[in-house]
Amino acid sequence: MGKLTPEDLEKMYYYMLLTREFEERMGKLMHDGKFDEAIHRSLGQEAVCVGATYCLRQKEDVMVPSLRSRAAFFVKGLDANTVMEAVYCKRTSLTGGKESSHHLGSTEYGVLLTTGFIGSQFSLAVGAALALKQKKTDQVAMVFFGDGASSRGDFHESLNMAAVLNLPVVFVCENNQIAWSTPIANQMGNVEIVSRASGYGIPGARVDGQDVLAVHETVNEAVERARKGDGPSLVECVTYRYAGHQVYEQNWRGGRDEEEYNYWRSRDPIDILEKQMFDKKQMDEASKAEIHERVQREIDESVAYAESQPDLVEEDLYTDVYGSEITSVSS
Amino acid sequence: MATLNLSAALNQALDEELARDETVFVIGEDMARGAFAVTKGLGKKYGDDRIINAPLSESTIAGACVGAAMMGRRPVGEIMFGDFLVLAMDQIVNSAAKVRYCYGGRNHAPMVIRCASGGMGRGIGPHHNQSFEAMMAHVPGLVVVMPSNPADGKGLLKSAIRCDDPVIFLESKSIYFVKGEVPDGEHIVPLGKADVKQEGTDVTLVASGAMVYKALKAAEGMQADGVSVEVIDLRTIKPLDKSTILKSVEKTGRLVIVEEACQVASFGAYIAATVADEAFHSLKAPIKRVTAPDTPIPANTFLERKYLPDENRIIGTIKTILH
């Protein structure tokens, strides 16, 4: 992707705002007992997934989400209705209602299914990149992960294998500096996750994860490298999670002091882009209000849509375990 | 028809499937050599892109298979020894087995994980000779296959590669180099279909993999005593070919299950439960199992011979239920 146009910036602003407002609404809906899903939100981290995923071709390239990559689903092309019906675990959702909305897979939009295991997504991205390399295309795979996931053995295995096999994959770290409740300093000896890139002989970069344009620019270099056949990269985006690990911990501060919290709140990724756009005269109060209204309307519609979709029935318990070949011999 | 050992027959199956379908690829450690020569020569023929020599990373070998399978490829991953499956278990159990389910049926994971399984002597013991078929069969979404001879090995591996669900393909190490007739070209053995190796009227003997040879020897031994033993080779552990077993037990009234795996919570226990449930009134005697004990498998080869079921133990067990 070349230079960003004013339309691109407007879209990125829309995706970040949609993610923020969608997740705020999820919290309210869950509090009202509308669904059972234990939601994990990315409040404060939206610039990472938006800036990085915006480097991808919407359908052709492959995105492998982390637990906190909701924005990446939107940028990849899944709309609010699609994500909301998955939050409600409806029968018609992409998961068939049998998996939470954090782990959506879409064959149409190049979104790979992941599991509820933090850090198990690395090798899936390696496999996707392997498939792309075999097809001899210039498509790429991108995988998101948090600082916590970087402690998994699979992080090491997958970065190493991607390097050895020279695969078109970009590893994007959403370093929110905390894993559930454990601060990064208690998770690893060297808190600069990017430093590990050199251990695998691959390029690495560290970027301000609150600045969506900076994220986009840095990740884009890595994506272009992968497209050209020059192999994998690691990009660490430093960000901050406003809320708890999951929605039950809405007002939780995790022992983080008020000063730290306020500092990061003052660097809100949506505010930062808004200011950049106002400064460049690419946004005014009217165009801003228009986006805000659109976002609220889409979320309202998504809730109404999700609530109107059919629920699962008992027979669904037994479907989609095996294909017809196996089902027919085991019956 | 050629005379090949199991390793060569599996090599032929891989070769034919790689030639037939460009989405098939192989990934594992030491592919050029192949721990049991199953992948020998394939790298030279199909190149590094399709015969992928991976670092020592079982979890990522399995996970890469899942990722590629979700992208429409048909990977055949090799986890060198079945014991190492535990290193790949997260990706097999949580990713591979649940792709179809979590995509609401919109995608699936057509992949095979091959492993050398079970006892073989050579003093490799507790960490290289284990049998994990029951552990794998416990996971919904997986298919588990255990061939007992070269022809079945070829036909079942071809079926496994063409299957749209993840298949765990367990190759009994002790029979890799046992020879047999193998049909040339397109030879398919369907998944989920057991093979009645020998018909009989007095006792049903169910076995899989290397244990099929022990069962056949035991049947031969019993014949000298005038006892007619029916021997069933499961070929596929999961899905289980229940109807072949039930039909046989309804005829013989006696069932002995032979397995290389440890006794507690074994797959044989599931077969016994199924027969007790569905053919109880056909039974003339208690169902018996001949298994390994509930201990690790020893490196000492004398002790390993005592650990694994053999024809004498099978014969001894059959004799306890004849009258």
XYZ file of C-alpha atoms in Angstrom:
654
model
C 0.000 0.000 0.000
C 1.382 3.392 -1.013
C 0.813 6.829 0.531
C -2.310 7.203 2.619
C -5.021 9.474 1.191
C -7.448 11.589 3.260
C -10.035 8.875 2.569
C -7.699 6.282 4.071
C -7.315 8.354 7.216
C -11.066 8.748 7.472
C -11.480 4.989 7.179
C -8.862 4.322 9.827
C -10.577 6.795 12.126
C -13.886 5.052 11.460
C -12.426 1.590 12.217
C -10.858 2.741 15.484
C -14.012 4.502 16.600
C -16.189 1.555 15.567
C -14.004 -0.784 17.612
C -14.038 1.494 20.657
C -17.779 2.092 20.613
C -18.570 -1.513 19.718
C -16.598 -2.752 22.702
C -18.117 -0.153 25.032
C -21.534 -1.343 23.873
C -20.535 -4.983 24.360
C -19.727 -4.145 27.979
C -23.155 -2.596 28.520
C -24.975 -5.429 26.766
C -23.147 -8.019 28.779
C -23.859 -6.124 31.990
C -27.547 -6.223 31.001
C -27.310 -9.997 30.596
C -27.881 -9.998 26.851
C -25.322 -12.742 26.172
C -22.947 -15.062 27.997
C -19.681 -14.408 26.213
C -16.860 -13.342 28.541
C -15.603 -10.534 26.375
C -11.992 -9.426 26.181
C -11.633 -5.901 24.901
C -8.943 -3.817 23.279
C -9.919 -0.396 24.702
C -6.918 1.863 24.194
C -5.160 -0.474 21.761
C -7.210 0.165 18.631
C -4.450 1.857 16.623
C -2.327 -1.294 16.508
C -4.794 -3.569 14.708
C -6.164 -0.774 12.524
C -2.778 0.562 11.429
C -1.340 -2.900 10.812
C -4.336 -4.576 9.176
C -4.800 -1.560 6.921
C -1.515 -2.624 5.243
C -3.173 -5.831 4.042
C -5.232 -6.542 0.959
C -8.688 -6.924 2.394
C -9.606 -10.365 1.060
C -6.398 -11.830 -0.412
C -4.020 -11.482 2.521
C -4.419 -13.511 5.684
C -4.953 -12.102 9.169
C -4.499 -14.280 12.242
C -5.949 -12.528 15.289
C -4.928 -12.479 18.927
C -7.481 -12.426 21.728
C -7.658 -8.652 21.409
C -7.791 -8.037 17.651
C -11.404 -6.994 17.200
C -10.412 -3.980 15.104
C -8.588 -6.272 12.694
C -11.849 -8.133 11.980
C -13.491 -4.861 10.976
C -10.592 -3.712 8.806
C -10.540 -7.142 7.158
C -14.124 -6.616 6.049
C -16.347 -8.241 8.674
C -19.062 -5.718 9.494
C -20.632 -4.868 12.846
C -23.595 -7.181 12.185
C -21.301 -10.151 11.529
C -19.220 -9.590 14.635
C -22.214 -8.817 16.869
C -24.123 -11.958 15.921
C -20.983 -13.907 16.821
C -20.875 -12.117 20.186
C -24.450 -13.312 20.724
C -23.369 -16.856 19.598
C -26.217 -17.012 17.107
C -26.786 -19.991 14.859
C -26.091 -17.967 11.723
C -22.773 -16.519 12.912
C -19.409 -17.375 11.379
C -18.696 -19.726 14.279
C -22.073 -21.400 13.980
C -22.563 -20.037 17.494
C -20.236 -22.632 18.979
C -17.131 -20.528 19.518
C -16.723 -17.062 20.972
C -16.424 -13.991 18.777
C -12.743 -13.604 19.664
C -11.913 -16.557 17.462
C -13.773 -15.858 14.262
C -12.614 -17.425 11.036
C -13.713 -16.233 7.623
C -12.658 -17.988 4.451
C -14.126 -15.101 2.448
C -12.092 -12.348 4.133
C -8.880 -14.245 4.825
C -9.346 -14.413 8.577
C -7.913 -17.544 10.116
C -9.579 -19.323 13.002
C -7.581 -19.321 16.231
C -8.165 -20.925 19.612
C -8.690 -19.678 23.129
C -5.048 -20.404 23.920
C -2.926 -17.261 24.127
C 0.040 -17.795 21.816
C -1.251 -20.807 19.886
C -1.874 -18.618 16.834
C 1.777 -18.244 15.778
C 2.112 -21.598 14.071
C -1.233 -21.211 12.293
C 0.192 -18.083 10.653
C 3.335 -20.015 9.741
C 1.145 -22.612 8.023
C -0.892 -19.966 6.220
C 2.307 -18.296 5.008
C 3.605 -21.688 3.892
C 0.437 -22.194 1.844
C 0.819 -18.736 0.270
C 4.469 -19.388 -0.561
C 3.573 -22.714 -2.179
C 0.946 -20.984 -4.306
C 3.697 -18.619 -5.500
C 1.592 -15.496 -4.968
C 2.663 -12.205 -3.357
C 0.034 -12.559 -0.642
C 1.140 -12.304 2.975
C 0.009 -13.453 6.405
C -0.070 -11.246 9.501
C -0.414 -12.500 13.047
C -1.204 -10.453 16.146
C -0.128 -11.339 19.664
C 0.223 -9.668 23.037
C 3.287 -9.363 25.243
C 1.987 -12.293 27.287
C 1.969 -14.619 24.282
C 5.636 -13.903 23.626
C 6.457 -16.101 26.616
C 5.012 -19.184 24.917
C 7.378 -21.743 23.405
C 5.349 -21.478 20.209
C 6.587 -17.888 19.796
C 10.130 -19.161 19.566
C 9.310 -22.166 17.392
C 7.247 -20.168 14.935
C 9.526 -17.161 14.490
C 12.428 -19.509 14.037
C 10.633 -21.705 11.515
C 9.314 -18.691 9.597
C 12.891 -17.404 9.381
C 14.367 -20.757 8.317
C 11.713 -21.257 5.631
C 11.759 -17.547 4.613
C 7.978 -17.240 4.886
C 5.817 -14.204 3.984
C 4.533 -13.508 7.485
C 4.550 -10.419 9.708
C 4.451 -10.889 13.475
C 2.753 -7.864 15.061
C 3.031 -7.536 18.833
C 0.276 -5.610 20.609
C 2.468 -4.902 23.620
C -0.011 -3.534 26.150
C 2.596 -4.109 28.870
C 0.471 -6.428 30.938
C -0.613 -10.076 30.708
C -3.922 -10.375 32.539
C -2.587 -8.821 35.746
C 1.155 -9.400 35.406
C 3.181 -6.356 34.369
C 5.685 -6.863 31.572
C 8.687 -6.399 33.877
C 7.574 -9.547 35.723
C 7.105 -11.494 32.483
C 10.466 -11.225 30.736
C 14.079 -10.315 31.283
C 14.180 -7.869 28.406
C 10.964 -5.886 28.058
C 11.775 -4.846 24.495
C 10.172 -7.723 22.633
C 11.625 -6.429 19.364
C 15.091 -7.351 20.621
C 14.273 -10.976 19.946
C 14.110 -10.427 16.179
C 17.887 -10.459 15.880
C 17.962 -13.854 17.586
C 16.058 -15.249 14.629
C 17.973 -13.271 12.050
C 14.902 -11.309 10.955
C 14.206 -7.548 10.833
C 12.475 -6.012 13.829
C 10.991 -2.606 14.570
C 9.460 -0.936 17.611
C 6.806 1.702 17.169
C 4.420 3.908 19.151
C 1.282 1.818 19.182
C -0.944 4.820 19.928
C -0.124 6.512 16.634
C -2.029 4.683 13.929
C -0.069 6.360 11.134
C 3.257 5.374 12.661
C 2.014 1.802 13.110
C 0.859 1.734 9.510
C 4.125 3.062 8.144
C 6.290 0.649 10.114
C 4.163 -2.440 9.539
C 3.840 -1.562 5.871
C 7.597 -1.878 5.401
C 7.422 -5.360 6.900
C 4.443 -6.301 4.710
C 6.214 -5.111 1.570
C 9.301 -7.109 2.528
C 7.169 -10.227 2.904
C 5.449 -9.550 -0.435
C 8.781 -9.362 -2.214
C 9.803 -12.737 -0.843
C 12.231 -11.300 1.681
C 10.765 -13.216 4.593
C 9.270 -12.527 8.013
C 9.565 -9.508 10.321
C 8.682 -8.695 13.897
C 6.999 -5.374 14.713
C 6.426 -4.405 18.318
C 3.716 -1.797 18.895
C 3.778 -0.350 22.400
C 0.294 0.343 23.663
C -1.868 0.267 26.786
C -4.986 -1.562 27.895
C -7.397 0.769 29.664
C -9.579 -1.904 31.217
C -9.147 -5.304 32.818
C -8.272 -8.563 31.095
C -11.931 -9.180 30.490
C -15.135 -7.297 30.893
C -15.895 -8.322 34.477
C -12.939 -6.190 35.442
C -14.319 -3.035 33.916
C -12.920 -0.575 36.427
C -9.808 -2.523 37.289
C -6.483 -0.741 37.248
C -4.295 -3.780 37.952
C -2.213 -1.996 40.507
C -1.057 0.434 37.841
C -0.691 3.843 39.352
C -2.948 6.716 38.507
C -0.127 8.713 36.924
C 0.704 5.916 34.467
C -2.926 5.359 33.654
C -3.561 9.074 33.096
C -0.478 9.379 30.910
C -1.718 6.683 28.574
C -5.280 8.036 28.608
C -3.800 11.339 27.478
C -2.320 9.477 24.525
C -5.576 7.988 23.323
C -5.121 6.629 19.782
C -8.433 8.012 18.531
C -7.672 11.490 19.917
C -4.208 11.388 18.356
C -5.510 10.615 14.870
C -8.310 13.127 15.292
C -5.790 15.859 16.071
C -3.598 14.830 13.132
C -6.605 15.037 10.815
C -7.788 18.372 12.203
C -4.242 19.759 11.871
C -4.113 18.655 8.231
C -7.593 20.020 7.712
C -8.764 16.566 6.749
C -11.461 16.602 9.405
C -13.793 19.241 10.805
C -16.543 19.111 13.411
C -19.146 18.254 10.775
C -17.234 15.351 9.205
C -16.294 14.072 12.667
C -19.931 14.128 13.763
C -20.885 12.271 10.617
C -18.515 9.402 11.425
C -19.674 9.297 15.037
C -23.310 9.110 13.940
C -22.525 6.378 11.398
C -20.733 4.313 14.037
C -23.598 4.612 16.534
C -26.135 3.755 13.838
C -24.199 0.668 12.729
C -23.834 -0.557 16.291
C -27.543 0.011 17.008
C -28.374 -1.911 13.857
C -25.942 -4.701 14.713
C -27.598 -5.242 18.095
C -31.058 -5.358 16.545
C -29.730 -7.679 13.832
C -27.979 -10.032 16.268
C -31.019 -10.220 18.527
C -33.249 -11.093 15.582
C -31.031 -13.964 14.380
C -32.005 -17.558 15.218
C -30.669 -19.286 18.320
C -29.071 -22.702 18.378
C -31.237 -25.778 18.820
C -30.307 -28.977 20.635
C -29.605 -30.861 17.405
C -26.771 -28.403 16.700
C -24.815 -30.117 19.465
C -23.875 -32.873 17.060
C -23.114 -31.017 13.839
C -19.845 -29.863 12.279
C -17.617 -32.280 14.169
C -16.779 -34.428 11.142
C -17.477 -34.233 7.422
C -20.007 -36.511 5.776
C -17.385 -39.143 4.887
C -16.633 -39.860 8.550
C -20.143 -39.203 9.850
C -21.523 -41.812 7.469
C -19.189 -44.584 8.669
C -19.510 -43.784 12.369
C -23.283 -43.631 12.498
C 1.500 -56.034 -7.422
C 4.880 -55.618 -5.758
C 6.357 -57.033 -2.587
C 7.124 -54.115 -0.291
C 7.593 -53.476 3.392
C 5.278 -51.059 5.244
C 7.789 -48.202 5.079
C 8.130 -48.541 1.281
C 4.366 -48.898 0.844
C 3.780 -45.667 2.790
C 6.476 -43.997 0.704
C 4.637 -45.112 -2.420
C 1.345 -43.714 -1.093
C 2.968 -40.340 -0.373
C 4.656 -40.323 -3.769
C 1.420 -41.076 -5.619
C -0.615 -38.504 -3.663
C 2.057 -35.791 -4.118
C 1.984 -36.499 -7.866
C -1.827 -36.569 -8.033
C -2.643 -33.448 -6.017
C -0.438 -30.352 -5.939
C -1.982 -29.201 -2.651
C -0.424 -32.177 -0.839
C 2.853 -31.473 0.942
C 4.967 -33.124 3.601
C 6.567 -31.427 6.625
C 8.654 -32.914 9.409
C 12.094 -33.328 10.869
C 14.936 -34.957 8.913
C 12.787 -35.449 5.845
C 15.687 -36.245 3.529
C 16.541 -39.342 5.492
C 13.283 -40.057 7.272
C 13.641 -41.785 10.636
C 12.077 -44.942 9.193
C 12.748 -44.114 5.525
C 9.080 -43.323 4.821
C 9.936 -40.003 3.115
C 13.123 -41.261 1.459
C 13.759 -39.808 -2.000
C 10.676 -37.564 -2.014
C 12.642 -34.351 -1.413
C 14.711 -34.880 -4.540
C 11.605 -35.548 -6.592
C 9.256 -32.825 -5.280
C 11.632 -30.146 -3.987
C 12.018 -28.181 -0.762
C 8.701 -26.380 -1.131
C 6.683 -29.594 -0.874
C 8.935 -31.803 1.214
C 9.694 -29.395 4.008
C 12.505 -30.107 6.395
C 11.436 -28.425 9.627
C 13.466 -27.529 12.707
C 12.893 -29.516 15.883
C 9.534 -27.878 16.627
C 6.704 -30.383 16.923
C 4.095 -27.883 18.033
C 4.757 -25.623 15.070
C 4.939 -28.538 12.625
C 1.432 -29.521 13.703
C 0.189 -25.927 13.876
C 1.613 -25.124 10.443
C -0.276 -28.136 9.104
C -3.501 -26.707 10.561
C -2.839 -23.227 9.182
C -2.058 -24.569 5.730
C -5.027 -26.954 5.823
C -7.364 -24.059 6.656
C -5.945 -22.411 3.520
C -6.952 -25.374 1.349
C -3.699 -27.364 1.347
C -3.445 -31.045 2.314
C -0.438 -31.259 4.614
C 1.063 -34.503 5.819
C 2.993 -33.706 8.994
C 5.446 -36.180 10.413
C 5.892 -36.273 14.173
C 8.851 -38.623 14.173
C 7.892 -40.705 17.208
C 4.321 -40.981 18.442
C 5.617 -40.113 21.908
C 6.356 -36.596 20.634
C 2.651 -36.099 19.908
C 2.366 -34.660 23.391
C 4.525 -31.733 22.225
C 2.066 -31.098 19.392
C -1.045 -31.856 21.412
C -2.275 -28.258 21.723
C -2.349 -27.783 17.965
C -3.848 -31.221 17.310
C -6.502 -31.087 20.031
C -7.372 -27.391 20.159
C -6.741 -26.301 16.596
C -6.942 -29.197 14.110
C -9.775 -31.137 15.725
C -11.988 -28.068 16.071
C -11.566 -26.276 12.746
C -14.788 -27.573 11.229
C -16.705 -27.017 14.456
C -15.506 -23.484 15.155
C -15.983 -22.374 11.549
C -19.607 -23.496 11.803
C -18.882 -26.017 9.032
C -17.566 -23.331 6.652
C -14.001 -24.657 6.636
C -12.212 -27.846 7.614
C -8.696 -29.177 8.215
C -7.763 -31.883 5.710
C -4.463 -32.965 7.215
C -2.599 -36.059 8.332
C -0.192 -36.382 11.238
C 1.940 -39.516 10.783
C 3.938 -41.041 13.615
C 5.998 -44.113 14.365
C 4.149 -45.727 17.232
C 4.468 -48.479 19.798
C 7.145 -50.901 20.927
C 10.063 -51.997 18.800
C 12.832 -53.033 21.168
C 16.241 -51.427 20.559
C 16.213 -50.111 24.108
C 14.441 -46.880 23.282
C 11.862 -47.467 25.978
C 9.778 -45.058 28.016
C 9.987 -42.032 25.705
C 10.093 -43.536 22.211
C 7.962 -46.676 22.349
C 4.613 -45.551 23.750
C 1.186 -46.149 22.190
C -1.137 -43.156 22.266
C -4.076 -44.275 20.132
C -6.565 -44.110 23.024
C -5.448 -40.606 23.941
C -5.938 -39.432 20.360
C -9.252 -41.259 19.904
C -10.643 -39.431 22.924
C -10.631 -36.140 21.025
C -13.797 -35.339 19.037
C -12.924 -34.260 15.511
C -9.933 -36.566 15.019
C -9.747 -39.736 12.942
C -7.256 -42.345 14.190
C -5.777 -44.961 11.872
C -3.442 -47.908 12.591
C -2.465 -50.046 9.598
C -1.218 -53.597 10.164
C 0.375 -54.425 6.801
C 1.953 -52.809 3.727
C -1.119 -52.978 1.451
C -3.396 -51.466 4.111
C -0.707 -48.923 4.939
C -0.716 -47.677 1.384
C -4.492 -47.736 0.951
C -5.240 -46.161 4.322
C -2.648 -43.399 3.928
C -4.125 -42.477 0.555
C -7.589 -42.333 2.149
C -6.225 -40.290 5.071
C -4.666 -37.716 2.732
C -7.939 -37.414 0.835
C -10.018 -37.198 4.022
C -11.451 -33.762 4.822
C -10.868 -34.196 8.566
C -7.604 -34.407 10.530
C -6.227 -37.941 10.669
C -3.709 -39.265 13.192
C -1.889 -42.037 11.357
C -0.054 -44.374 13.734
C 2.517 -46.648 12.131
C 3.582 -49.570 14.334
C 7.364 -49.406 14.422
C 7.912 -53.113 14.875
C 6.268 -53.900 11.499
C 7.832 -51.162 9.320
C 10.055 -53.690 7.637
C 7.647 -56.632 7.402
C 6.964 -57.325 3.736
C 3.729 -57.992 1.923
C 2.049 -57.765 -1.448
C 1.030 -54.193 -2.321
C -1.264 -53.394 -5.259
C 0.246 -50.953 -7.773
C -1.268 -47.519 -8.384
C -4.694 -46.503 -7.132
C -5.259 -48.724 -4.096
C -7.667 -47.263 -1.581
C -8.653 -48.749 1.775
C -11.653 -46.870 3.179
C -11.475 -45.290 6.637
C -13.733 -46.755 9.298
C -13.850 -50.247 7.810
C -12.346 -53.153 9.768
C -10.946 -56.239 8.050
C -11.873 -59.784 9.047
C -8.444 -61.389 8.651
C -9.647 -64.858 9.490
C -13.129 -66.213 10.024
C -13.948 -68.316 13.058
C -16.868 -69.449 15.190
C -15.711 -69.767 18.819
C -13.919 -66.528 19.776
C -13.603 -63.026 18.312
C -10.130 -61.532 18.570
C -9.881 -57.787 17.873
C -6.488 -56.147 17.281
C -4.788 -53.337 15.386
C -1.335 -52.468 14.042
C 1.461 -54.820 15.120
C -0.902 -56.718 17.439
C -2.708 -58.189 14.429
C 0.291 -60.498 13.845
C 0.199 -61.659 17.467
C -3.538 -62.250 17.181
C -3.116 -64.308 14.015
C -0.395 -66.393 15.657
C -2.622 -66.973 18.667
C -5.477 -68.001 16.375
C -3.177 -70.485 14.688
C -2.162 -71.859 18.092
C -5.794 -72.278 19.126
C -6.617 -74.068 15.896
C -4.339 -76.925 17.030
C -6.667 -77.267 20.035
C -9.697 -77.296 17.759
C -10.794 -73.763 18.681
C -11.964 -71.573 15.795
C -10.884 -67.927 16.256
C -12.144 -64.998 14.211
C -9.520 -62.248 13.892
C -10.583 -58.680 13.205
C -8.057 -56.025 12.227
C -9.577 -52.647 13.170
C -7.469 -50.665 10.651
C -9.254 -47.495 11.833
C -9.483 -46.938 15.586
C -11.829 -43.984 15.197
C -14.432 -44.074 13.766
C -14.780 -47.596 15.097
C -16.309 -50.189 12.796
C -18.812 -51.295 15.418
C -20.978 -53.349 13.118
C -18.178 -55.744 12.082
C -17.295 -56.359 15.747
C -20.923 -56.771 16.872
C -21.709 -59.130 13.997
C -18.729 -61.283 14.912
C -19.528 -61.364 18.642
C -23.145 -62.291 17.882
C -21.705 -65.303 16.052
C -18.920 -66.367 18.460
C -20.290 -65.182 21.810
C -16.757 -64.463 23.058
C -14.556 -61.387 22.702
C -10.867 -60.825 23.398
C -9.299 -57.446 22.588
C -5.555 -57.186 22.089
C -3.740 -53.877 22.296
C -0.260 -52.513 22.704
C -1.363 -49.576 24.832
C -1.612 -49.522 28.632
C -4.640 -51.063 30.250
C -6.347 -48.172 32.032
C -8.804 -46.199 29.881
C -7.554 -47.946 26.756
C -9.399 -48.049 23.460
C -10.140 -51.710 24.121
C -12.069 -50.607 27.182
C -14.322 -48.591 24.878
C -14.808 -51.586 22.589
C -15.614 -53.773 25.614
C -18.132 -51.222 26.866
C -19.729 -50.960 23.435
C -20.099 -54.735 23.090
C -21.394 -55.104 26.647
C -23.925 -52.431 25.859
C -25.044 -53.572 22.431
C -24.439 -57.344 22.324
C -24.664 -58.378 25.970
C -27.144 -61.172 25.308
C -24.859 -62.737 22.696
C -22.001 -63.091 25.184
C -21.269 -66.552 26.589
C -18.294 -65.374 28.664
C -16.779 -62.186 30.079
C -15.054 -59.851 27.616
C -11.281 -60.025 28.058
C -8.511 -57.594 27.216
C -4.862 -58.408 26.621
C -2.959 -55.140 27.047
C 0.267 -53.671 28.282
C 0.286 -53.128 32.034
C -0.359 -49.716 33.573
C 3.351 -48.889 33.665
C 5.752 -47.065 31.349
C 7.316 -49.198 28.626
C 10.820 -50.273 29.687
C 14.029 -49.821 27.669
C 15.328 -53.248 28.721
C 14.387 -55.517 25.812
C 13.715 -58.582 27.971
C 11.300 -56.529 30.036
C 9.747 -54.978 26.919
C 8.924 -58.460 25.607
C 7.176 -59.154 28.913
C 5.391 -55.788 28.682
C 3.890 -56.214 25.220
C 1.110 -58.718 24.587
C 2.234 -61.819 22.682
C 0.544 -64.936 21.316
C 1.108 -66.892 24.523
C -0.672 -64.331 26.661
C -3.476 -64.145 24.117
C -3.833 -67.942 24.049
C -3.776 -68.060 27.854
C -6.537 -65.463 27.989
C -8.692 -67.214 25.388
C -8.432 -70.454 27.348
C -9.897 -68.788 30.447
C -13.183 -68.051 28.682
C -13.731 -71.205 26.641
C -15.743 -73.206 29.125
